[in-house]
Amino acid sequence: DTAVSQTPKYLVTQMGNDKSIKCEQNLGHDTMYWYKQDSKKFLKIMFSYNNKELIINETVPNRFSPKSPDKAHLNLHINSLELGDSAVYFCASSAVSFNEKLFFGSGTQLSVL
Amino acid sequence: SQQGEEDPQALSIQEGENATMNCSYKTSINNLQWYRQNSGRGLVHLILIRSNEREKHSGRLRVTLDTSKKSSSLLITASRAADTASYFCVSTSYGKLTFGQGTILTVHP
């Protein structure tokens, strides 16, 4: 009964590959997010989706594309992976955009070799 | 985006002691939240304090907010080994969330 679940937990891949990370929330929330946490633990928002509409895209390369088949899912697709993409990616959701508390998934550790 | 600042970056204490972490931010805010992150896990929401509030309690947690100094503090009383984690403050300003760099708390049994 995990509230926000993302898969896979670990992803090891070669440079140039295309990969996807899936995220699902069963909280009935309207807004979902993707965050990137670097090696220094800084968290940076990448995308948020509210009712299937992208409302934030913070200078993220267009190799990254969020896809939301429905309100409960927000997947992250990455094309042509680069070494610098190695990080932990977190999915999150909230009932209301931004002003209320976020519920985070457990993270996907991406390692690009 | 600009990061908030947390102080100290790392804190090591004995079980039973109190732990205080501070956070500063740069713009006016709607609210400020504190999250905990255990190693290898996602962030877990602890407490939210609104801009018109000065202090809030939740169990062993006490959060203060000083909007004139643009700062907040998180106090964990009677710490336990299970409190070992990273703690992040998150300020919300007109729809934009800004994460602090985090404080790594280690509580020794």
Coordinates of N, CA and C in Angstrom, one line a residue:
Chain A
D1 N 0.8 -1.2 0.0 CA 0.0 0.0 0.0 C 0.9 1.3 0.0
T2 N 2.0 1.2 -0.7 CA 2.9 2.3 -0.8 C 2.2 3.5 -1.4
A3 N 2.4 4.7 -0.9 CA 1.7 5.8 -1.4 C 2.2 6.3 -2.8
V4 N 3.5 6.4 -2.8 CA 4.2 6.8 -4.1 C 5.3 5.7 -4.4
S5 N 5.1 5.0 -5.4 CA 6.1 4.0 -5.8 C 6.7 4.3 -7.1
Q6 N 8.0 4.0 -7.2 CA 8.7 4.2 -8.4 C 9.6 3.0 -8.7
T7 N 9.8 2.7 -10.0 CA 10.6 1.6 -10.4 C 11.4 2.0 -11.6
P8 N 12.6 1.4 -11.7 CA 13.3 0.5 -10.8 C 13.9 1.3 -9.7
K9 N 14.4 0.7 -8.6 CA 15.1 1.3 -7.6 C 16.6 1.6 -8.0
Y10 N 17.1 0.7 -8.8 CA 18.5 0.9 -9.3 C 18.5 0.7 -10.8
L11 N 19.2 1.6 -11.5 CA 19.3 1.5 -12.9 C 20.7 1.8 -13.4
V12 N 21.4 0.8 -13.9 CA 22.7 0.9 -14.4 C 22.7 0.7 -15.9
T13 N 23.3 1.7 -16.6 CA 23.2 1.6 -18.1 C 24.4 2.3 -18.7
Q14 N 24.5 2.1 -20.0 CA 25.6 2.7 -20.8 C 25.2 4.0 -21.3
M15 N 26.2 4.9 -21.5 CA 26.0 6.2 -22.2 C 25.3 6.0 -23.5
G16 N 24.4 6.9 -23.9 CA 23.8 6.8 -25.1 C 22.5 6.0 -25.2
N17 N 22.3 5.2 -24.1 CA 21.0 4.4 -24.1 C 19.8 5.3 -23.7
D18 N 18.6 4.8 -24.0 CA 17.4 5.4 -23.6 C 16.8 4.6 -22.5
K19 N 16.3 5.3 -21.4 CA 15.7 4.5 -20.3 C 14.5 5.3 -19.8
S20 N 13.6 4.5 -19.0 CA 12.5 5.1 -18.4 C 12.4 4.7 -17.0
I21 N 11.9 5.6 -16.2 CA 11.6 5.4 -14.8 C 10.1 5.6 -14.6
K22 N 9.4 4.7 -13.9 CA 8.0 4.7 -13.7 C 7.6 5.2 -12.3
C23 N 6.5 5.9 -12.2 CA 6.0 6.4 -10.9 C 4.5 6.3 -10.9
E24 N 4.0 5.9 -9.7 CA 2.6 5.8 -9.5 C 2.3 6.2 -8.1
Q25 N 1.2 7.0 -8.0 CA 0.7 7.3 -6.6 C -0.7 6.9 -6.5
N26 N -1.1 6.4 -5.3 CA -2.4 6.0 -5.0 C -3.1 6.8 -4.0
L27 N -2.7 8.1 -3.9 CA -3.2 9.0 -2.9 C -4.3 9.9 -3.5
G28 N -4.6 9.8 -4.8 CA -5.6 10.6 -5.4 C -5.1 12.1 -5.5
H29 N -3.8 12.3 -5.5 CA -3.3 13.7 -5.6 C -3.4 14.2 -7.1
D30 N -3.5 15.5 -7.1 CA -3.6 16.1 -8.5 C -2.3 16.5 -9.1
T31 N -1.3 16.6 -8.3 CA 0.0 17.1 -8.9 C 1.1 16.1 -8.6
M32 N 1.9 15.8 -9.6 CA 3.1 14.9 -9.4 C 4.3 15.6 -9.9
Y33 N 5.5 15.2 -9.4 CA 6.7 15.9 -9.7 C 7.9 14.9 -9.9
W34 N 8.9 15.3 -10.6 CA 10.2 14.6 -10.6 C 11.2 15.6 -10.1
Y35 N 12.1 15.0 -9.2 CA 13.2 15.7 -8.6 C 14.5 15.0 -8.9
K36 N 15.6 15.7 -9.0 CA 16.9 15.1 -9.2 C 17.7 15.5 -8.0
Q37 N 18.3 14.5 -7.4 CA 19.2 14.7 -6.2 C 20.6 14.4 -6.6
D38 N 21.5 15.3 -6.5 CA 22.9 15.1 -7.0 C 23.7 14.5 -5.8
S39 N 25.0 14.3 -6.1 CA 25.9 13.7 -5.1 C 26.1 14.5 -3.9
K40 N 25.8 15.8 -3.9 CA 25.9 16.6 -2.8 C 24.5 16.8 -2.1
K41 N 23.6 16.0 -2.4 CA 22.3 15.9 -1.8 C 21.4 17.1 -2.2
F42 N 21.8 18.0 -3.1 CA 20.9 19.0 -3.6 C 19.8 18.5 -4.3
L43 N 18.6 18.9 -4.0 CA 17.4 18.5 -4.7 C 16.9 19.6 -5.7
K44 N 16.7 19.2 -7.0 CA 16.3 20.2 -8.0 C 15.1 19.7 -8.7
I45 N 14.0 20.5 -8.8 CA 12.8 20.1 -9.4 C 13.1 20.0 -10.9
M46 N 12.5 19.0 -11.5 CA 12.6 18.8 -13.0 C 11.3 19.1 -13.7
F47 N 10.3 18.5 -13.2 CA 9.0 18.6 -13.8 C 7.9 18.5 -12.7
S48 N 6.7 19.1 -13.1 CA 5.5 18.8 -12.3 C 4.4 18.7 -13.3
Y49 N 3.4 17.9 -13.0 CA 2.2 17.7 -13.8 C 1.0 17.9 -12.9
N50 N 0.1 18.7 -13.4 CA -1.2 18.9 -12.7 C -2.3 18.6 -13.7
N51 N -3.1 17.6 -13.4 CA -4.2 17.2 -14.3 C -3.7 17.1 -15.7
K52 N -2.6 16.4 -15.9 CA -2.0 16.1 -17.2 C -1.4 17.3 -17.9
E53 N -1.3 18.4 -17.3 CA -0.6 19.5 -17.9 C 0.7 19.8 -17.2
L54 N 1.7 20.0 -18.0 CA 3.0 20.3 -17.5 C 3.0 21.7 -17.0
I55 N 3.3 22.0 -15.8 CA 3.3 23.3 -15.3 C 4.7 23.9 -14.9
I56 N 5.6 23.0 -14.8 CA 7.0 23.5 -14.5 C 8.0 22.7 -15.3
N57 N 9.0 23.3 -15.9 CA 10.1 22.6 -16.5 C 11.3 23.5 -16.3
E58 N 12.1 23.1 -15.3 CA 13.2 24.0 -14.8 C 14.5 23.7 -15.6
T59 N 14.6 24.3 -16.7 CA 15.9 24.2 -17.5 C 16.4 22.8 -17.7
V60 N 15.6 21.9 -17.8 CA 16.0 20.5 -18.0 C 16.2 20.2 -19.5
P61 N 17.3 19.5 -19.8 CA 17.5 19.2 -21.2 C 16.3 18.5 -21.8
N62 N 16.1 18.7 -23.1 CA 14.9 18.1 -23.7 C 15.1 16.6 -24.0
R63 N 16.3 16.0 -23.5 CA 16.5 14.6 -23.5 C 15.6 13.9 -22.5
F64 N 15.1 14.7 -21.5 CA 14.2 14.3 -20.5 C 12.8 14.6 -20.9
S65 N 11.9 13.6 -20.8 CA 10.5 13.9 -21.2 C 9.6 13.2 -20.2
P66 N 8.8 13.9 -19.5 CA 7.8 13.3 -18.6 C 6.6 12.9 -19.4
K67 N 6.0 11.7 -19.0 CA 4.8 11.2 -19.7 C 3.8 10.8 -18.6
S68 N 2.6 11.4 -18.7 CA 1.6 11.1 -17.8 C 0.4 10.5 -18.4
P69 N 0.2 9.1 -18.4 CA -0.9 8.5 -19.0 C -2.2 8.8 -18.3
D70 N -2.1 9.0 -17.0 CA -3.3 9.4 -16.2 C -2.9 10.1 -14.9
K71 N -3.8 10.6 -14.1 CA -3.5 11.4 -13.0 C -2.6 10.7 -12.0
A72 N -2.7 9.3 -12.0 CA -1.9 8.6 -11.0 C -0.5 8.2 -11.4
H73 N -0.1 8.5 -12.6 CA 1.2 8.1 -13.1 C 1.9 9.3 -13.7
L74 N 3.2 9.3 -13.5 CA 4.1 10.2 -14.1 C 5.4 9.6 -14.4
N75 N 5.6 9.1 -15.6 CA 6.9 8.4 -15.9 C 7.9 9.4 -16.5
L76 N 9.2 9.1 -16.3 CA 10.3 9.9 -16.8 C 11.1 9.1 -17.8
H77 N 11.1 9.7 -19.0 CA 11.9 9.0 -20.1 C 13.1 9.8 -20.4
I78 N 14.2 9.2 -20.5 CA 15.5 9.9 -20.8 C 16.1 9.3 -22.0
N79 N 16.4 10.1 -23.0 CA 17.1 9.7 -24.2 C 18.6 10.0 -24.2
S80 N 19.3 9.2 -24.9 CA 20.8 9.5 -25.1 C 21.4 9.8 -23.7
L81 N 21.4 8.9 -22.8 CA 21.9 9.1 -21.5 C 23.4 9.6 -21.5
E82 N 23.7 10.5 -20.6 CA 25.1 11.0 -20.5 C 25.6 10.8 -19.0
L83 N 26.9 10.8 -18.9 CA 27.5 10.5 -17.6 C 26.9 11.4 -16.5
G84 N 26.7 12.7 -16.9 CA 26.2 13.7 -15.9 C 24.8 13.4 -15.5
D85 N 24.1 12.5 -16.1 CA 22.7 12.2 -15.7 C 22.7 11.3 -14.5
S86 N 23.9 10.7 -14.1 CA 23.9 9.9 -12.9 C 23.5 10.7 -11.7
A87 N 22.5 10.2 -11.0 CA 22.0 10.8 -9.8 C 20.9 9.9 -9.2
V88 N 20.2 10.4 -8.2 CA 19.0 9.8 -7.7 C 17.8 10.6 -8.1
Y89 N 16.9 10.0 -8.7 CA 15.7 10.6 -9.2 C 14.5 10.3 -8.3
F90 N 13.8 11.3 -7.8 CA 12.7 11.1 -6.9 C 11.4 11.5 -7.6
C91 N 10.4 10.7 -7.5 CA 9.0 11.1 -7.8 C 8.3 11.6 -6.6
A92 N 7.4 12.5 -6.7 CA 6.7 13.0 -5.6 C 5.3 13.4 -6.0
S93 N 4.4 13.5 -5.0 CA 3.0 14.0 -5.4 C 2.5 14.9 -4.2
S94 N 1.6 15.7 -4.6 CA 0.9 16.6 -3.6 C -0.5 16.8 -3.9
A95 N -1.4 17.0 -2.9 CA -2.8 17.2 -3.2 C -3.0 18.5 -3.9
V96 N -2.2 19.5 -3.5 CA -2.4 20.9 -4.2 C -1.0 21.3 -4.6
S97 N -0.9 22.0 -5.7 CA 0.4 22.3 -6.3 C 1.2 23.1 -5.3
F98 N 2.4 22.6 -4.9 CA 3.4 23.2 -4.2 C 3.2 23.7 -2.8
N99 N 2.0 24.2 -2.5 CA 1.9 24.8 -1.2 C 1.6 23.9 0.0
E100 N 1.4 22.6 -0.4 CA 1.2 21.6 0.6 C 2.3 20.6 0.6
K101 N 2.2 19.7 1.6 CA 3.3 18.7 1.7 C 3.4 17.8 0.6
L102 N 4.7 17.4 0.3 CA 5.0 16.4 -0.7 C 5.1 15.0 -0.2
F103 N 4.7 14.1 -1.0 CA 4.9 12.7 -0.6 C 5.9 12.1 -1.7
F104 N 7.0 11.6 -1.2 CA 8.1 11.2 -2.1 C 8.1 9.7 -2.2
G105 N 8.5 9.2 -3.4 CA 8.9 7.8 -3.7 C 10.2 7.6 -3.0
S106 N 10.7 6.3 -3.1 CA 11.9 6.0 -2.5 C 13.1 6.2 -3.3
G107 N 12.9 6.7 -4.6 CA 14.1 7.1 -5.4 C 14.5 6.0 -6.3
T108 N 15.1 6.4 -7.4 CA 15.8 5.6 -8.4 C 17.2 6.0 -8.6
Q109 N 18.1 5.2 -8.2 CA 19.5 5.5 -8.4 C 20.0 5.2 -9.8
L110 N 20.3 6.2 -10.6 CA 20.7 6.0 -12.0 C 22.2 6.1 -12.1
S111 N 22.8 5.1 -12.6 CA 24.3 5.2 -12.8 C 24.5 5.0 -14.3
V112 N 25.1 6.0 -14.9 CA 25.5 5.9 -16.4 C 27.0 5.7 -16.5
L113 N 27.3 4.6 -17.2 CA 28.7 4.2 -17.3 C 29.3 4.6 -18.7
Chain B
S1 N 18.1 26.9 -9.6 CA 17.4 27.7 -8.6 C 18.2 27.8 -7.4
Q2 N 18.0 28.9 -6.6 CA 18.9 29.1 -5.4 C 18.5 28.1 -4.4
Q3 N 19.5 27.7 -3.7 CA 19.3 26.8 -2.6 C 19.2 27.5 -1.3
G4 N 18.4 27.1 -0.3 CA 18.4 27.7 1.0 C 19.7 27.1 1.7
E5 N 19.9 27.7 2.8 CA 21.1 27.3 3.6 C 20.7 26.7 4.9
E6 N 21.4 25.6 5.2 CA 21.1 25.0 6.5 C 22.4 24.9 7.3
D7 N 22.2 25.0 8.6 CA 23.4 25.0 9.5 C 23.0 24.2 10.8
P8 N 23.9 23.3 11.2 CA 25.1 23.0 10.6 C 24.9 22.0 9.4
Q9 N 26.0 21.7 8.7 CA 25.9 20.8 7.6 C 25.9 19.3 8.2
A10 N 26.5 19.2 9.3 CA 26.5 17.9 10.0 C 26.5 18.1 11.5
L11 N 25.8 17.2 12.2 CA 25.6 17.3 13.6 C 25.7 15.9 14.2
S12 N 26.5 15.7 15.2 CA 26.7 14.4 15.8 C 26.5 14.6 17.3
I13 N 25.5 13.8 17.9 CA 25.1 13.9 19.3 C 24.9 12.5 19.9
Q14 N 24.7 12.5 21.2 CA 24.5 11.3 21.9 C 22.9 11.1 22.1
E15 N 22.5 9.9 22.1 CA 21.1 9.6 22.4 C 20.6 10.3 23.7
G16 N 19.5 10.9 23.6 CA 18.9 11.6 24.8 C 19.2 13.1 24.7
E17 N 20.2 13.6 23.9 CA 20.4 15.0 23.8 C 19.4 15.6 22.8
N18 N 19.4 16.9 22.8 CA 18.5 17.7 21.9 C 19.4 18.0 20.7
A19 N 18.7 18.1 19.5 CA 19.4 18.4 18.3 C 18.7 19.7 17.7
T20 N 19.4 20.7 17.4 CA 18.9 21.9 16.8 C 19.5 22.1 15.4
M21 N 18.7 22.3 14.4 CA 19.1 22.6 13.0 C 18.5 23.9 12.6
N22 N 19.3 24.7 11.9 CA 18.8 26.0 11.4 C 18.7 26.1 9.9
C23 N 17.8 26.9 9.5 CA 17.6 27.1 8.0 C 17.4 28.6 7.7
S24 N 18.1 29.1 6.7 CA 17.8 30.4 6.2 C 17.3 30.4 4.8
Y25 N 16.5 31.4 4.5 CA 16.0 31.5 3.1 C 16.1 32.9 2.6
K26 N 15.8 33.1 1.4 CA 16.2 34.5 0.8 C 15.0 35.3 0.4
T27 N 13.8 34.7 0.2 CA 12.7 35.6 -0.2 C 11.5 35.4 0.8
S28 N 10.5 36.2 0.6 CA 9.3 36.1 1.4 C 8.7 34.7 1.1
I29 N 8.0 34.1 2.1 CA 7.5 32.8 1.9 C 6.0 32.7 2.2
N30 N 5.4 31.6 1.7 CA 4.0 31.2 2.1 C 4.1 30.3 3.3
N31 N 5.0 29.3 3.2 CA 5.2 28.4 4.3 C 6.6 27.8 4.3
L32 N 6.9 27.1 5.3 CA 8.2 26.4 5.3 C 8.0 25.0 5.9
Q33 N 8.6 24.1 5.3 CA 8.4 22.7 5.7 C 9.8 22.1 6.0
W34 N 9.7 21.0 6.9 CA 10.9 20.2 7.2 C 10.6 18.8 6.8
Y35 N 11.6 18.2 6.2 CA 11.6 16.8 5.7 C 12.8 16.1 6.3
R36 N 12.6 14.7 6.4 CA 13.7 13.9 6.8 C 13.9 12.9 5.7
Q37 N 15.2 12.6 5.5 CA 15.6 11.6 4.5 C 16.5 10.6 5.2
N38 N 16.1 9.3 5.3 CA 16.9 8.3 5.7 C 17.8 7.8 4.6
S39 N 18.9 7.2 4.8 CA 19.9 6.8 3.8 C 19.2 5.9 2.8
G40 N 19.3 6.3 1.5 CA 18.7 5.4 0.5 C 17.2 5.5 0.3
R41 N 16.6 6.4 1.0 CA 15.1 6.5 0.9 C 14.7 7.9 0.5
G42 N 13.4 8.0 0.2 CA 12.8 9.3 -0.2 C 12.6 10.2 1.0
L43 N 12.3 11.5 0.8 CA 12.1 12.4 1.8 C 10.7 12.2 2.5
V44 N 10.6 12.3 3.8 CA 9.4 12.2 4.5 C 9.0 13.5 5.2
H45 N 7.8 14.0 5.0 CA 7.4 15.2 5.5 C 7.3 15.1 7.0
L46 N 7.8 16.1 7.7 CA 7.8 16.2 9.2 C 6.7 17.2 9.7
I47 N 6.9 18.4 9.2 CA 6.1 19.5 9.8 C 6.0 20.7 8.8
L48 N 4.9 21.4 8.8 CA 4.8 22.6 8.0 C 4.4 23.7 8.9
I49 N 5.1 24.9 8.7 CA 4.7 26.1 9.5 C 4.4 27.2 8.5
R50 N 3.3 27.9 8.7 CA 2.9 28.9 7.7 C 3.5 30.2 8.1
S51 N 3.5 31.1 7.1 CA 4.3 32.4 7.3 C 3.7 33.2 8.5
N52 N 2.5 33.0 8.9 CA 1.9 33.8 9.9 C 2.0 33.1 11.3
E53 N 2.7 32.0 11.3 CA 2.9 31.2 12.6 C 4.4 31.4 13.0
R54 N 4.6 31.4 14.3 CA 5.9 31.6 14.9 C 6.5 30.3 15.4
E55 N 5.7 29.4 15.9 CA 6.2 28.2 16.5 C 5.1 27.1 16.3
K56 N 5.6 25.9 16.1 CA 4.7 24.7 16.0 C 5.4 23.5 16.6
H57 N 4.6 22.6 17.2 CA 5.1 21.4 17.8 C 4.4 20.2 17.2
S58 N 5.2 19.1 17.1 CA 4.7 17.8 16.7 C 5.5 16.8 17.4
G59 N 4.9 16.2 18.4 CA 5.6 15.2 19.2 C 6.9 15.7 19.8
R60 N 8.1 15.1 19.4 CA 9.4 15.6 19.9 C 9.9 16.7 19.0
L61 N 9.2 17.2 18.0 CA 9.7 18.2 17.1 C 9.1 19.6 17.5
R62 N 10.0 20.6 17.4 CA 9.5 21.9 17.6 C 10.2 22.8 16.5
V63 N 9.3 23.5 15.8 CA 9.8 24.3 14.7 C 9.5 25.8 15.0
T64 N 10.4 26.6 14.8 CA 10.2 28.1 14.9 C 10.4 28.7 13.6
L65 N 9.8 29.9 13.4 CA 9.9 30.6 12.2 C 10.1 32.1 12.5
D66 N 11.1 32.7 12.0 CA 11.3 34.2 12.2 C 11.4 34.8 10.8
T67 N 10.3 35.4 10.4 CA 10.2 35.9 9.0 C 11.0 37.2 8.9
S68 N 11.3 37.9 10.0 CA 12.1 39.1 9.9 C 13.5 38.7 9.7
K69 N 14.0 37.6 10.2 CA 15.3 37.1 9.9 C 15.4 36.1 8.8
K70 N 14.3 35.8 8.2 CA 14.2 34.8 7.2 C 14.9 33.5 7.6
S71 N 14.5 33.0 8.8 CA 15.1 31.8 9.3 C 14.1 30.9 10.0
S72 N 14.5 29.7 10.1 CA 13.7 28.7 10.8 C 14.6 27.8 11.6
S73 N 14.1 27.2 12.6 CA 14.9 26.1 13.3 C 14.0 24.9 13.6
L74 N 14.7 23.8 13.6 CA 14.0 22.5 13.9 C 14.7 22.0 15.2
L75 N 14.0 21.7 16.2 CA 14.5 21.2 17.4 C 13.9 19.8 17.6
I76 N 14.8 18.8 17.8 CA 14.4 17.4 18.1 C 14.8 17.2 19.6
T77 N 13.9 17.0 20.4 CA 14.2 16.7 21.8 C 14.4 15.2 22.1
A78 N 15.2 15.0 23.1 CA 15.4 13.6 23.6 C 15.7 12.7 22.4
S79 N 16.7 13.0 21.6 CA 17.0 12.3 20.4 C 17.2 10.8 20.6
R80 N 16.9 10.0 19.5 CA 17.1 8.6 19.5 C 18.0 8.2 18.4
A81 N 18.6 7.0 18.4 CA 19.4 6.6 17.3 C 18.6 6.5 16.0
A82 N 17.3 6.3 16.1 CA 16.5 6.2 14.9 C 16.3 7.6 14.2
D83 N 16.6 8.6 14.9 CA 16.5 10.0 14.4 C 17.7 10.3 13.4
T84 N 18.7 9.4 13.3 CA 19.8 9.6 12.4 C 19.3 9.6 11.0
A85 N 19.5 10.7 10.3 CA 19.0 11.0 9.0 C 19.5 12.3 8.5
S86 N 19.2 12.7 7.3 CA 19.4 14.0 6.8 C 18.1 14.8 6.9
Y87 N 18.2 16.1 7.3 CA 17.0 16.9 7.5 C 17.0 18.1 6.5
F88 N 16.0 18.3 5.8 CA 15.9 19.4 4.8 C 14.8 20.4 5.2
C89 N 15.1 21.7 5.0 CA 14.0 22.6 5.1 C 13.6 23.0 3.6
V90 N 12.4 23.3 3.4 CA 11.9 23.6 2.1 C 11.0 24.8 2.2
S91 N 11.4 25.9 1.6 CA 10.6 27.1 1.7 C 9.7 27.2 0.4
T92 N 8.5 27.6 0.6 CA 7.5 27.8 -0.5 C 7.2 29.3 -0.7
S93 N 7.5 29.7 -1.9 CA 7.3 31.2 -2.2 C 6.6 31.3 -3.5
Y94 N 5.3 31.7 -3.5 CA 4.5 31.9 -4.7 C 4.6 30.7 -5.7
G95 N 4.4 29.5 -5.2 CA 4.4 28.4 -6.0 C 5.8 27.8 -6.3
K96 N 6.8 28.3 -5.8 CA 8.2 27.8 -6.0 C 8.8 27.2 -4.7
L97 N 9.2 26.0 -4.8 CA 9.8 25.3 -3.6 C 11.3 25.4 -3.7
T98 N 12.0 25.8 -2.6 CA 13.4 25.8 -2.6 C 13.9 25.0 -1.5
F99 N 14.7 24.0 -1.8 CA 15.3 23.1 -0.8 C 16.5 23.6 -0.2
G100 N 16.7 23.4 1.1 CA 18.0 23.6 1.8 C 18.9 22.5 1.4
Q101 N 20.2 22.7 1.8 CA 21.2 21.7 1.4 C 21.2 20.5 2.4
G102 N 20.5 20.7 3.5 CA 20.4 19.5 4.4 C 21.4 19.5 5.5
T103 N 20.9 19.0 6.6 CA 21.8 18.8 7.8 C 21.8 17.3 8.0
I104 N 23.0 16.7 8.1 CA 23.2 15.3 8.4 C 23.2 15.1 9.9
L105 N 22.3 14.5 10.5 CA 22.2 14.3 11.9 C 22.6 12.8 12.2
T106 N 23.6 12.6 13.1 CA 23.9 11.3 13.6 C 23.7 11.3 15.1
V107 N 22.9 10.3 15.5 CA 22.6 10.1 17.0 C 23.3 8.8 17.4
H108 N 24.2 8.9 18.3 CA 25.0 7.7 18.7 C 24.2 7.1 19.9
P109 N 24.1 5.8 19.9 CA 23.4 5.1 21.0 C 24.2 5.1 22.3

